[in-house]
Short mmCIF file of C-alpha atoms and ligand atoms in Angstrom, two decimals:
data_model
loop_
_atom_site.label_atom_id
_atom_site.label_comp_id
_atom_site.label_asym_id
_atom_site.label_seq_id
_atom_site.Cartn_x
_atom_site.Cartn_y
_atom_site.Cartn_z
CA MET P 106 -15.05 20.21 -8.08
CA GLY P 107 -13.34 18.82 -11.21
CA PHE P 108 -11.70 22.21 -12.03
CA THR P 109 -10.75 23.11 -8.47
CA MET P 110 -7.05 22.91 -7.71
CA PHE P 111 -6.73 21.58 -4.15
CA ASP P 112 -3.65 22.17 -2.07
CA ALA P 113 -3.89 18.56 -0.90
CA ILE P 114 -6.04 15.53 -1.66
CA ILE P 115 -6.05 12.93 1.09
CA ILE P 116 -7.08 9.40 0.23
CA GLY P 117 -8.68 7.41 3.05
CA SER P 118 -10.66 8.73 6.01
CA GLY P 119 -9.25 6.43 8.71
CA PRO P 120 -7.57 8.06 11.72
CA ALA P 121 -4.42 8.97 9.74
CA GLY P 122 -6.20 10.51 6.73
CA SER P 123 -8.91 12.35 8.67
CA HIS P 124 -6.38 13.76 11.10
CA ALA P 125 -4.10 14.96 8.28
CA ALA P 126 -7.12 16.59 6.58
CA TYR P 127 -8.12 18.28 9.84
CA LEU P 128 -4.66 19.71 10.47
CA LEU P 129 -4.24 21.03 6.92
CA ALA P 130 -7.77 22.49 6.85
CA LYS P 131 -7.04 24.21 10.18
CA MET P 132 -4.04 25.83 8.48
CA ARG P 133 -6.58 27.16 5.96
CA TYR P 134 -5.38 25.07 3.04
CA LYS P 135 -7.80 23.80 0.42
CA VAL P 136 -8.13 20.13 1.32
CA LEU P 137 -10.19 17.29 -0.10
CA LEU P 138 -10.61 14.07 1.89
CA ILE P 139 -11.78 11.07 -0.17
CA GLU P 140 -13.24 7.87 1.29
CA GLY P 141 -14.26 4.77 -0.64
CA ARG P 142 -16.77 3.51 1.90
CA LYS P 143 -20.06 5.09 2.92
CA THR P 144 -19.68 7.30 6.00
CA PRO P 145 -20.30 6.57 8.87
CA LYS P 146 -18.54 3.31 8.06
CA GLN P 147 -20.38 0.18 9.16
CA SER P 148 -18.19 -2.02 11.32
CA ILE P 149 -14.41 -1.66 11.21
CA ASN P 150 -12.18 -4.56 12.25
CA CYS P 151 -10.51 -2.85 15.22
CA SER P 152 -10.70 -3.04 19.02
CA GLY P 153 -10.66 0.74 19.39
CA ILE P 154 -8.13 0.90 22.25
CA ILE P 155 -6.44 4.29 22.38
CA GLY P 156 -3.97 5.35 25.07
CA LEU P 157 -4.45 8.39 27.25
CA GLU P 158 -1.49 10.12 25.60
CA ALA P 159 -3.31 10.22 22.23
CA PHE P 160 -6.39 11.72 23.89
CA ARG P 161 -4.21 14.45 25.40
CA GLU P 162 -2.05 15.08 22.35
CA PHE P 163 -4.85 15.17 19.78
CA ASP P 164 -7.61 16.61 21.96
CA LEU P 165 -9.95 13.63 21.64
CA TRP P 166 -11.99 14.35 24.76
CA ASP P 167 -15.26 14.68 22.81
CA VAL P 168 -14.95 11.15 21.41
CA PRO P 169 -17.58 8.85 22.98
CA VAL P 170 -15.82 6.26 25.14
CA LEU P 171 -17.25 2.74 25.62
CA ASN P 172 -14.93 1.70 28.41
CA ARG P 173 -11.79 2.65 30.32
CA ILE P 174 -8.83 0.36 30.87
CA ASN P 175 -6.73 0.45 34.03
CA LYS P 176 -6.32 -3.27 34.57
CA PHE P 177 -5.09 -6.15 32.42
CA LYS P 178 -5.32 -9.80 33.35
CA PHE P 179 -2.69 -11.81 31.45
CA ILE P 180 -3.37 -15.55 31.24
CA SER P 181 -0.51 -17.99 30.61
CA PRO P 182 -0.80 -21.14 28.44
CA SER P 183 -1.45 -23.25 31.56
CA GLY P 184 -4.00 -20.74 32.88
CA LYS P 185 -1.75 -18.93 35.35
CA PRO P 186 -2.95 -15.32 35.83
CA PHE P 187 -0.86 -12.18 36.15
CA ILE P 188 -2.78 -9.02 36.93
CA TYR P 189 -1.45 -5.59 36.12
CA GLN P 190 -3.42 -2.80 37.72
CA SER P 191 -2.65 0.87 37.31
CA ASP P 192 -3.68 3.61 39.73
CA SER P 193 -5.19 5.59 36.86
CA ASP P 194 -6.65 4.99 33.39
CA LEU P 195 -4.14 3.66 30.87
CA ALA P 196 -6.36 3.72 27.79
CA PHE P 197 -9.90 4.13 26.51
CA VAL P 198 -11.98 1.83 24.33
CA VAL P 199 -13.86 3.70 21.61
CA ASP P 200 -16.39 2.56 19.05
CA ARG P 201 -14.10 2.57 16.01
CA SER P 202 -16.79 3.55 13.48
CA GLY P 203 -17.87 6.42 15.74
CA PHE P 204 -14.24 7.43 16.23
CA ASP P 205 -13.57 7.66 12.48
CA TYR P 206 -16.83 9.59 12.04
CA TYR P 207 -15.78 12.02 14.77
CA LEU P 208 -12.37 12.64 13.14
CA THR P 209 -13.87 13.07 9.66
CA SER P 210 -16.53 15.47 10.99
CA ARG P 211 -13.81 17.45 12.77
CA ALA P 212 -11.89 17.77 9.49
CA ILE P 213 -15.05 18.95 7.69
CA SER P 214 -15.80 21.49 10.45
CA ALA P 215 -12.26 22.83 10.05
CA GLY P 216 -12.97 23.45 6.35
CA ALA P 217 -11.99 20.24 4.52
CA SER P 218 -14.16 19.09 1.62
CA PHE P 219 -15.21 15.45 1.86
CA LEU P 220 -16.37 12.81 -0.60
CA ASP P 221 -17.47 9.37 0.56
CA GLU P 222 -18.47 6.37 -1.57
CA SER P 223 -15.69 7.50 -3.89
CA TRP P 224 -12.91 5.03 -4.65
CA VAL P 225 -9.60 6.35 -5.92
CA ARG P 226 -8.65 4.16 -8.88
CA LYS P 227 -5.64 5.96 -10.26
CA ILE P 228 -3.06 8.57 -9.27
CA LEU P 229 -1.16 10.41 -12.00
CA ILE P 230 1.75 12.67 -11.11
CA ASP P 231 3.27 15.27 -13.44
CA GLU P 232 5.49 18.34 -13.17
CA ASN P 233 2.71 20.65 -12.03
CA GLU P 234 0.07 18.62 -10.20
CA VAL P 235 -1.35 15.33 -9.01
CA ASN P 236 -4.43 13.95 -10.77
CA VAL P 237 -6.60 11.66 -8.68
CA CYS P 238 -9.10 9.59 -10.65
CA ILE P 239 -12.12 8.48 -8.66
CA GLN P 240 -15.14 6.33 -9.25
CA SER P 241 -18.14 7.59 -7.36
CA LYS P 242 -21.68 6.23 -7.58
CA GLY P 243 -21.16 4.81 -11.07
CA ARG P 244 -19.36 7.87 -12.48
CA SER P 245 -15.68 8.69 -12.96
CA TYR P 246 -14.01 12.01 -12.16
CA LYS P 247 -10.52 13.42 -12.27
CA LEU P 248 -9.52 15.73 -9.41
CA ARG P 249 -6.46 17.97 -9.18
CA ALA P 250 -4.14 18.87 -6.32
CA LYS P 251 -0.66 20.17 -5.63
CA VAL P 252 0.07 17.14 -3.45
CA GLY P 253 -1.54 13.80 -2.61
CA VAL P 254 -1.52 11.89 0.69
CA ILE P 255 -2.13 8.15 0.58
CA ALA P 256 -3.74 7.12 3.90
CA ALA P 257 -5.62 4.16 2.47
CA GLY P 258 -4.58 1.45 4.95
CA TYR P 259 -2.24 -1.50 4.56
CA SER P 260 -1.33 -2.93 1.14
CA SER P 261 -3.23 -0.33 -0.85
CA PRO P 262 -2.49 -0.77 -4.58
CA LEU P 263 -2.15 3.04 -4.73
CA VAL P 264 1.25 2.77 -3.01
CA GLU P 265 2.69 0.67 -5.83
CA MET P 266 0.92 2.82 -8.40
CA VAL P 267 3.09 5.79 -7.39
CA GLY P 268 6.24 3.65 -7.53
CA LEU P 269 6.59 2.87 -3.80
CA LYS P 270 6.50 -0.45 -1.93
CA SER P 271 4.22 -1.47 0.97
CA PRO P 272 5.80 -3.01 4.10
CA LEU P 273 6.47 -6.65 3.25
CA ARG P 274 5.69 -8.35 6.54
CA PHE P 275 2.27 -8.54 8.11
CA ILE P 276 0.30 -10.33 10.78
CA GLU P 277 -3.23 -11.66 10.56
CA ALA P 278 -5.90 -10.31 12.91
CA ALA P 279 -9.33 -11.82 13.60
CA GLN P 280 -11.96 -10.50 15.95
CA ALA P 281 -15.63 -11.08 16.83
CA ASP P 282 -18.29 -9.34 18.94
CA VAL P 283 -19.45 -11.38 21.91
CA TYR P 284 -22.49 -11.00 24.15
CA GLY P 285 -22.86 -12.45 27.63
CA SER P 286 -21.94 -11.67 31.20
CA GLY P 287 -18.89 -11.70 33.45
CA PHE P 288 -16.69 -9.58 31.16
CA ASP P 289 -15.07 -7.63 33.98
CA HIS P 290 -11.65 -6.57 32.77
CA THR P 291 -9.41 -6.83 29.74
CA ASP P 292 -8.00 -10.35 29.46
CA VAL P 293 -4.86 -11.06 27.44
CA TYR P 294 -4.20 -14.71 26.50
CA LEU P 295 -0.76 -16.00 25.63
CA GLY P 296 0.31 -19.37 24.30
CA ASN P 297 0.97 -21.28 21.11
CA ARG P 298 -2.39 -23.02 20.97
CA ILE P 299 -4.35 -19.76 21.15
CA ALA P 300 -2.20 -17.18 19.37
CA PRO P 301 1.19 -18.51 18.23
CA GLY P 302 3.88 -15.82 18.36
CA SER P 303 1.40 -13.18 19.49
CA PHE P 304 -1.58 -12.75 21.83
CA ALA P 305 -5.37 -12.81 22.11
CA TRP P 306 -7.79 -10.57 23.98
CA LEU P 307 -11.20 -10.22 25.53
CA ILE P 308 -12.17 -6.57 25.91
CA PRO P 309 -15.34 -5.63 27.80
CA LEU P 310 -17.37 -2.90 26.09
CA GLY P 311 -20.06 -2.56 28.77
CA ASN P 312 -23.73 -3.56 28.46
CA GLU P 313 -22.81 -7.26 28.42
CA ARG P 314 -20.83 -6.83 25.18
CA GLY P 315 -17.21 -7.56 24.45
CA LEU P 316 -14.64 -8.10 21.72
CA VAL P 317 -12.69 -11.32 21.43
CA GLY P 318 -9.79 -11.29 19.02
CA LEU P 319 -6.22 -12.22 18.32
CA THR P 320 -3.28 -11.62 16.05
CA THR P 321 -1.11 -14.42 14.73
CA GLU P 322 1.04 -15.18 11.73
CA LYS P 323 -1.44 -17.48 10.01
CA ASN P 324 -4.79 -19.24 10.38
CA SER P 325 -6.16 -16.44 12.55
CA VAL P 326 -9.80 -17.43 12.00
CA GLN P 327 -9.21 -21.05 13.07
CA HIS P 328 -7.33 -19.83 16.16
CA LEU P 329 -10.15 -17.45 16.99
CA GLN P 330 -12.74 -20.24 16.66
CA PHE P 331 -10.66 -22.32 19.10
CA LEU P 332 -10.49 -19.42 21.58
CA LEU P 333 -14.22 -18.69 21.28
CA ASN P 334 -15.04 -22.34 22.03
CA LYS P 335 -12.72 -22.28 25.03
CA LEU P 336 -14.29 -19.05 26.32
CA LYS P 337 -17.82 -20.35 25.75
CA ALA P 338 -16.95 -23.22 28.10
CA GLU P 339 -15.37 -20.90 30.68
CA LYS P 340 -17.52 -17.78 30.55
CA ASN P 341 -21.12 -16.95 30.03
CA ILE P 342 -21.09 -16.13 26.28
CA SER P 343 -24.55 -16.30 24.75
CA ARG P 344 -23.88 -14.96 21.25
CA VAL P 345 -20.97 -14.41 18.86
CA THR P 346 -21.41 -12.13 15.84
CA ASN P 347 -19.49 -10.15 13.27
CA LEU P 348 -16.37 -12.31 12.95
CA GLN P 349 -13.93 -10.40 10.75
CA HIS P 350 -10.33 -10.87 9.76
CA SER P 351 -7.72 -8.67 8.12
CA VAL P 352 -3.98 -8.03 8.09
CA ILE P 353 -1.77 -5.50 9.88
CA PRO P 354 1.73 -4.51 8.68
CA LEU P 355 4.77 -5.48 10.72
CA GLY P 356 7.54 -3.03 9.96
CA LEU P 357 8.28 0.12 8.05
CA ILE P 358 7.61 0.99 4.44
CA PRO P 359 11.00 1.31 2.67
CA LYS P 360 10.19 4.86 1.49
CA ALA P 361 7.06 6.90 2.33
CA PHE P 362 7.33 9.73 -0.19
CA THR P 363 7.86 10.49 -3.81
CA ARG P 364 7.41 13.65 -5.84
CA ARG P 365 4.04 15.24 -4.82
CA ILE P 366 3.05 12.21 -2.66
CA LEU P 367 3.28 11.22 1.00
CA VAL P 368 2.18 7.87 2.47
CA VAL P 369 0.74 8.02 5.99
CA GLY P 370 -0.67 5.66 8.65
CA GLU P 371 -0.91 1.92 8.27
CA ALA P 372 -0.09 2.27 4.57
CA ALA P 373 3.39 3.34 5.72
CA GLY P 374 3.71 0.74 8.51
CA GLN P 375 3.11 3.33 11.25
CA VAL P 376 1.87 0.65 13.64
CA LYS P 377 3.19 -0.60 16.98
CA THR P 378 4.86 -3.94 16.31
CA THR P 379 4.38 -5.06 19.92
CA THR P 380 0.59 -4.69 20.26
CA ASN P 381 -0.31 -3.99 16.58
CA GLY P 382 -2.11 -0.77 17.52
CA GLY P 383 -1.97 1.73 14.66
CA ILE P 384 -4.31 4.57 15.59
CA TYR P 385 -1.90 6.66 17.64
CA TYR P 386 1.18 6.12 15.47
CA GLY P 387 -0.86 6.85 12.32
CA MET P 388 -2.05 10.13 13.83
CA ILE P 389 1.54 11.00 14.73
CA GLY P 390 2.46 10.28 11.10
CA ALA P 391 -0.37 12.59 10.00
CA GLU P 392 0.85 15.33 12.34
CA ILE P 393 4.38 15.16 10.89
CA ALA P 394 3.03 15.00 7.32
CA ALA P 395 0.94 18.16 7.92
CA GLN P 396 3.97 20.06 9.26
CA VAL P 397 6.11 19.13 6.25
CA LEU P 398 3.28 19.86 3.79
CA LYS P 399 2.82 23.29 5.35
CA LYS P 400 6.41 24.12 4.42
CA ALA P 401 6.06 22.55 0.98
CA ILE P 402 2.88 24.49 0.17
CA GLN P 403 4.36 27.75 1.46
CA LYS P 404 7.41 27.28 -0.76
CA ASN P 405 5.33 25.79 -3.59
CA ARG P 406 7.85 22.95 -3.76
CA PHE P 407 6.80 19.32 -3.89
CA ASP P 408 10.03 17.68 -4.99
CA GLU P 409 11.64 14.75 -3.18
CA GLU P 410 14.19 16.97 -1.48
CA ILE P 411 11.52 18.77 0.53
CA LEU P 412 9.17 15.80 1.08
CA HIS P 413 12.10 13.67 2.25
CA GLN P 414 11.89 15.58 5.57
CA TYR P 415 8.63 13.77 6.33
CA ASP P 416 10.34 10.40 6.04
CA GLN P 417 13.25 11.49 8.21
CA LEU P 418 11.06 12.95 10.95
CA TRP P 419 8.55 10.13 11.37
CA ARG P 420 11.24 7.44 11.17
CA ALA P 421 13.23 9.22 13.87
CA LYS P 422 10.15 9.31 16.11
CA LEU P 423 8.57 5.89 15.47
CA GLY P 424 11.34 3.81 13.87
CA PRO P 425 13.23 2.68 17.01
CA GLU P 426 9.99 1.53 18.70
CA ILE P 427 8.84 -0.32 15.59
CA GLN P 428 12.23 -2.00 15.07
CA LEU P 429 12.66 -3.04 18.71
CA GLY P 430 9.08 -4.34 18.79
CA LEU P 431 9.88 -6.50 15.77
CA LYS P 432 12.92 -7.94 17.51
CA LEU P 433 10.91 -8.72 20.64
CA ARG P 434 8.20 -10.36 18.54
CA GLU P 435 10.82 -12.46 16.77
CA MET P 436 12.30 -13.66 20.07
CA TYR P 437 8.89 -14.25 21.64
CA SER P 438 7.77 -16.37 18.68
CA HIS P 439 10.43 -18.97 19.59
CA LEU P 440 9.17 -19.45 23.17
CA SER P 441 7.47 -22.75 23.96
CA ASP P 442 4.36 -22.74 26.15
CA SER P 443 6.40 -23.90 29.15
CA LYS P 444 8.81 -21.01 28.63
CA ILE P 445 5.88 -18.56 28.42
CA ASP P 446 4.63 -20.02 31.71
CA MET P 447 8.11 -19.52 33.13
CA LEU P 448 7.98 -15.90 31.96
CA PHE P 449 4.81 -15.45 34.03
CA SER P 450 6.62 -16.82 37.11
CA ILE P 451 9.56 -14.48 36.55
CA VAL P 452 7.37 -11.43 35.98
CA SER P 453 5.28 -12.21 39.09
CA MET P 454 8.45 -12.23 41.17
CA ASP P 455 8.93 -9.59 43.78
CA GLY P 456 11.00 -6.79 42.37
CA LEU P 457 9.86 -6.97 38.75
CA LEU P 458 6.43 -5.43 39.28
CA PRO P 459 7.83 -2.10 40.55
CA LEU P 460 10.20 -2.10 37.56
CA ILE P 461 7.27 -2.70 35.20
CA LYS P 462 5.18 0.00 36.88
CA LYS P 463 8.05 2.44 36.60
CA ASN P 464 8.78 1.80 32.93
CA LEU P 465 5.41 0.90 31.45
CA ASN P 466 4.09 3.41 28.96
CA PHE P 467 0.98 2.40 27.07
CA ASP P 468 2.25 3.63 23.70
CA TRP P 469 6.04 3.55 23.95
CA HIS P 470 7.42 0.15 24.85
CA LYS P 471 11.15 0.58 24.32
CA GLY P 472 11.79 1.73 27.91
CA LEU P 473 10.02 -1.28 29.41
CA ILE P 474 11.66 -3.78 27.05
CA LEU P 475 15.14 -2.39 27.67
CA SER P 476 14.62 -2.32 31.44
CA LEU P 477 13.35 -5.93 31.51
CA ILE P 478 16.29 -7.27 29.54
CA THR P 479 18.65 -5.95 32.17
CA LYS P 480 17.32 -8.88 34.25
CA PRO P 481 19.45 -12.01 33.76
CA LEU P 482 16.48 -14.41 34.09
CA ILE P 483 14.60 -12.65 31.31
CA ARG P 484 17.69 -12.56 29.13
CA ARG P 485 18.29 -16.27 29.65
CA LEU P 486 14.67 -17.12 28.85
CA PHE P 487 14.75 -15.23 25.56
CA GLY P 488 18.33 -16.27 24.79
CA ILE P 489 19.39 -12.64 24.56
CA LYS P 490 22.92 -11.42 24.43
CA LEU P 491 22.77 -7.70 25.18
CA GLN P 492 24.43 -6.66 21.91
CA ASN P 493 21.54 -8.43 20.04
CA VAL P 494 19.19 -5.63 20.90
CA ASP P 495 20.34 -2.84 18.68
CA CYS P 496 17.12 -1.06 17.81
CA THR P 497 18.70 1.49 15.52
CA GLN P 498 19.24 -0.98 12.68
CA GLU P 499 16.50 -1.37 10.11
CA SER P 500 15.59 -4.96 9.30
C1 FAD A 621 -8.66 -6.83 14.81
C2 FAD A 621 -7.91 -5.52 14.89
C3 FAD A 621 -7.89 -4.83 16.09
C4 FAD A 621 -7.19 -3.62 16.17
N1 FAD A 621 -7.22 -2.94 17.36
C5 FAD A 621 -6.58 -1.77 17.47
C6 FAD A 621 -6.64 -1.03 18.68
O1 FAD A 621 -7.29 -1.43 19.65
N2 FAD A 621 -5.95 0.14 18.76
C7 FAD A 621 -5.23 0.62 17.70
O2 FAD A 621 -4.59 1.66 17.83
N3 FAD A 621 -5.18 -0.05 16.53
C8 FAD A 621 -5.85 -1.22 16.38
N4 FAD A 621 -5.82 -1.89 15.19
C9 FAD A 621 -5.08 -1.31 14.06
C10 FAD A 621 -5.86 -0.13 13.48
O3 FAD A 621 -7.16 -0.55 13.16
C11 FAD A 621 -5.16 0.40 12.23
O4 FAD A 621 -3.79 0.50 12.47
C12 FAD A 621 -5.71 1.77 11.85
O5 FAD A 621 -7.04 1.65 11.44
C13 FAD A 621 -4.89 2.38 10.72
O6 FAD A 621 -5.44 3.64 10.40
P1 FAD A 621 -5.24 4.28 8.95
O7 FAD A 621 -5.96 5.57 8.98
O8 FAD A 621 -3.82 4.25 8.58
O9 FAD A 621 -5.96 3.26 7.94
P2 FAD A 621 -7.46 2.72 7.92
O10 FAD A 621 -8.11 2.86 9.23
O11 FAD A 621 -7.38 1.38 7.30
O12 FAD A 621 -8.20 3.71 6.93
C14 FAD A 621 -7.99 3.67 5.55
C15 FAD A 621 -9.25 4.19 4.87
O13 FAD A 621 -8.96 4.34 3.47
C16 FAD A 621 -10.09 3.92 2.72
N5 FAD A 621 -9.60 3.53 1.40
C17 FAD A 621 -8.79 2.49 1.09
N6 FAD A 621 -8.52 2.48 -0.24
C18 FAD A 621 -9.16 3.56 -0.76
C19 FAD A 621 -9.29 4.08 -2.09
N7 FAD A 621 -8.67 3.50 -3.13
N8 FAD A 621 -10.07 5.16 -2.28
C20 FAD A 621 -10.70 5.76 -1.23
N9 FAD A 621 -10.62 5.31 0.04
C21 FAD A 621 -9.86 4.23 0.27
C22 FAD A 621 -10.63 2.74 3.54
O14 FAD A 621 -11.99 2.49 3.23
C23 FAD A 621 -10.42 3.22 4.97
O15 FAD A 621 -11.54 3.91 5.47
C24 FAD A 621 -6.51 -3.10 15.05
C25 FAD A 621 -6.55 -3.79 13.84
C26 FAD A 621 -7.25 -4.99 13.75
C27 FAD A 621 -7.30 -5.70 12.43
#
């Protein structure tokens, strides 16, 4: 393998990396996908919620599904419920380790080579190729490719190694597996005691299992412990295991390419800033990367001028959503618990539910946000002047 010249080496076999490898292998390019962890990966800190649109767009129908979501119960700081029920499925819950394994296997079946338990330690770029130095089972190797794709998750040191910068802002996320009964539908908890500036969740997985988690700016583990204690008192939770915490980027990478390198997925900030879901946006990033790399390989050109198209295309598609989500998050973080309770009263009002039903899209939130802020009560609550919401400006 050391002498082989790959068309592309992809670093990281999460959804973004595996999907990019699959698409390039399907185009019959010589692709190597490298993963540091042993595959299948044991336990990934993720809830595994993926919208219907991603299933359709990326043909994910063979992925084993743990549960379907068509109903959310939102719970206000004072315990007021608001139930949103859709006539059809909005999203699926997948076992995240199984999902990654499925995507990696699909890339291998399409012709990609794959190395697991192989950590990329160094990337060297010169006029003619990219050299990727890996450490695998106690040995070091140098691998060669025309182009490299960094899909190694948030704050990978590889991004800085190639002279780029990771997104600066992030949010903490903590989650645990729970066992018990009475987990009927997906609960979403709001309020400054539980998840300041963000939200918490209880997601049923079936078979008396669930996931309890939250995102928040800091102290996510302490907030999760508080929520778990509250839920133990309210629900029939017999066991809590596998408490994990990590960070998720909030906002775009300043630049996602350099000569012979693209950065894809969470490493590039391709994550929804409203719900912090990154699977779908990362796979969209991979799709755009594969299209641009196809052109680059055909022309045998890997300079910034050609790879720049990747940055333009994905920013045009995902940028406005990510920027508007950030603005919403910023405004929401200033709401007191009583104002969040007031928001529940406003949203439960006659007239708003049809508007929500009409504009809600599981993966694209701009339409719903912009329609809600046409309502004076919502604007007043958030202190919004309409000209504040210019989602085209990068922050
Ligand atoms: C608690 C929590 C819940 C979440 N829930 C959801 C959800 O329900 N839906 C959703 O869409 N998103 C969710 N997310 C976000 C989602 O998990 C990420 O956005 C998504 O995993 C990003 O995919 P990726 O392929 O970019 O990176 P990753 O999934 O992080 O994959 C990167 C891969 O690269 C490997 N790697 C890293 N460095 C190296 C190296 N040097 N050499 C070789 N390999 C390397 C890693 O081992 C990893 O396998 C959640 C996140 C958290 C923390």
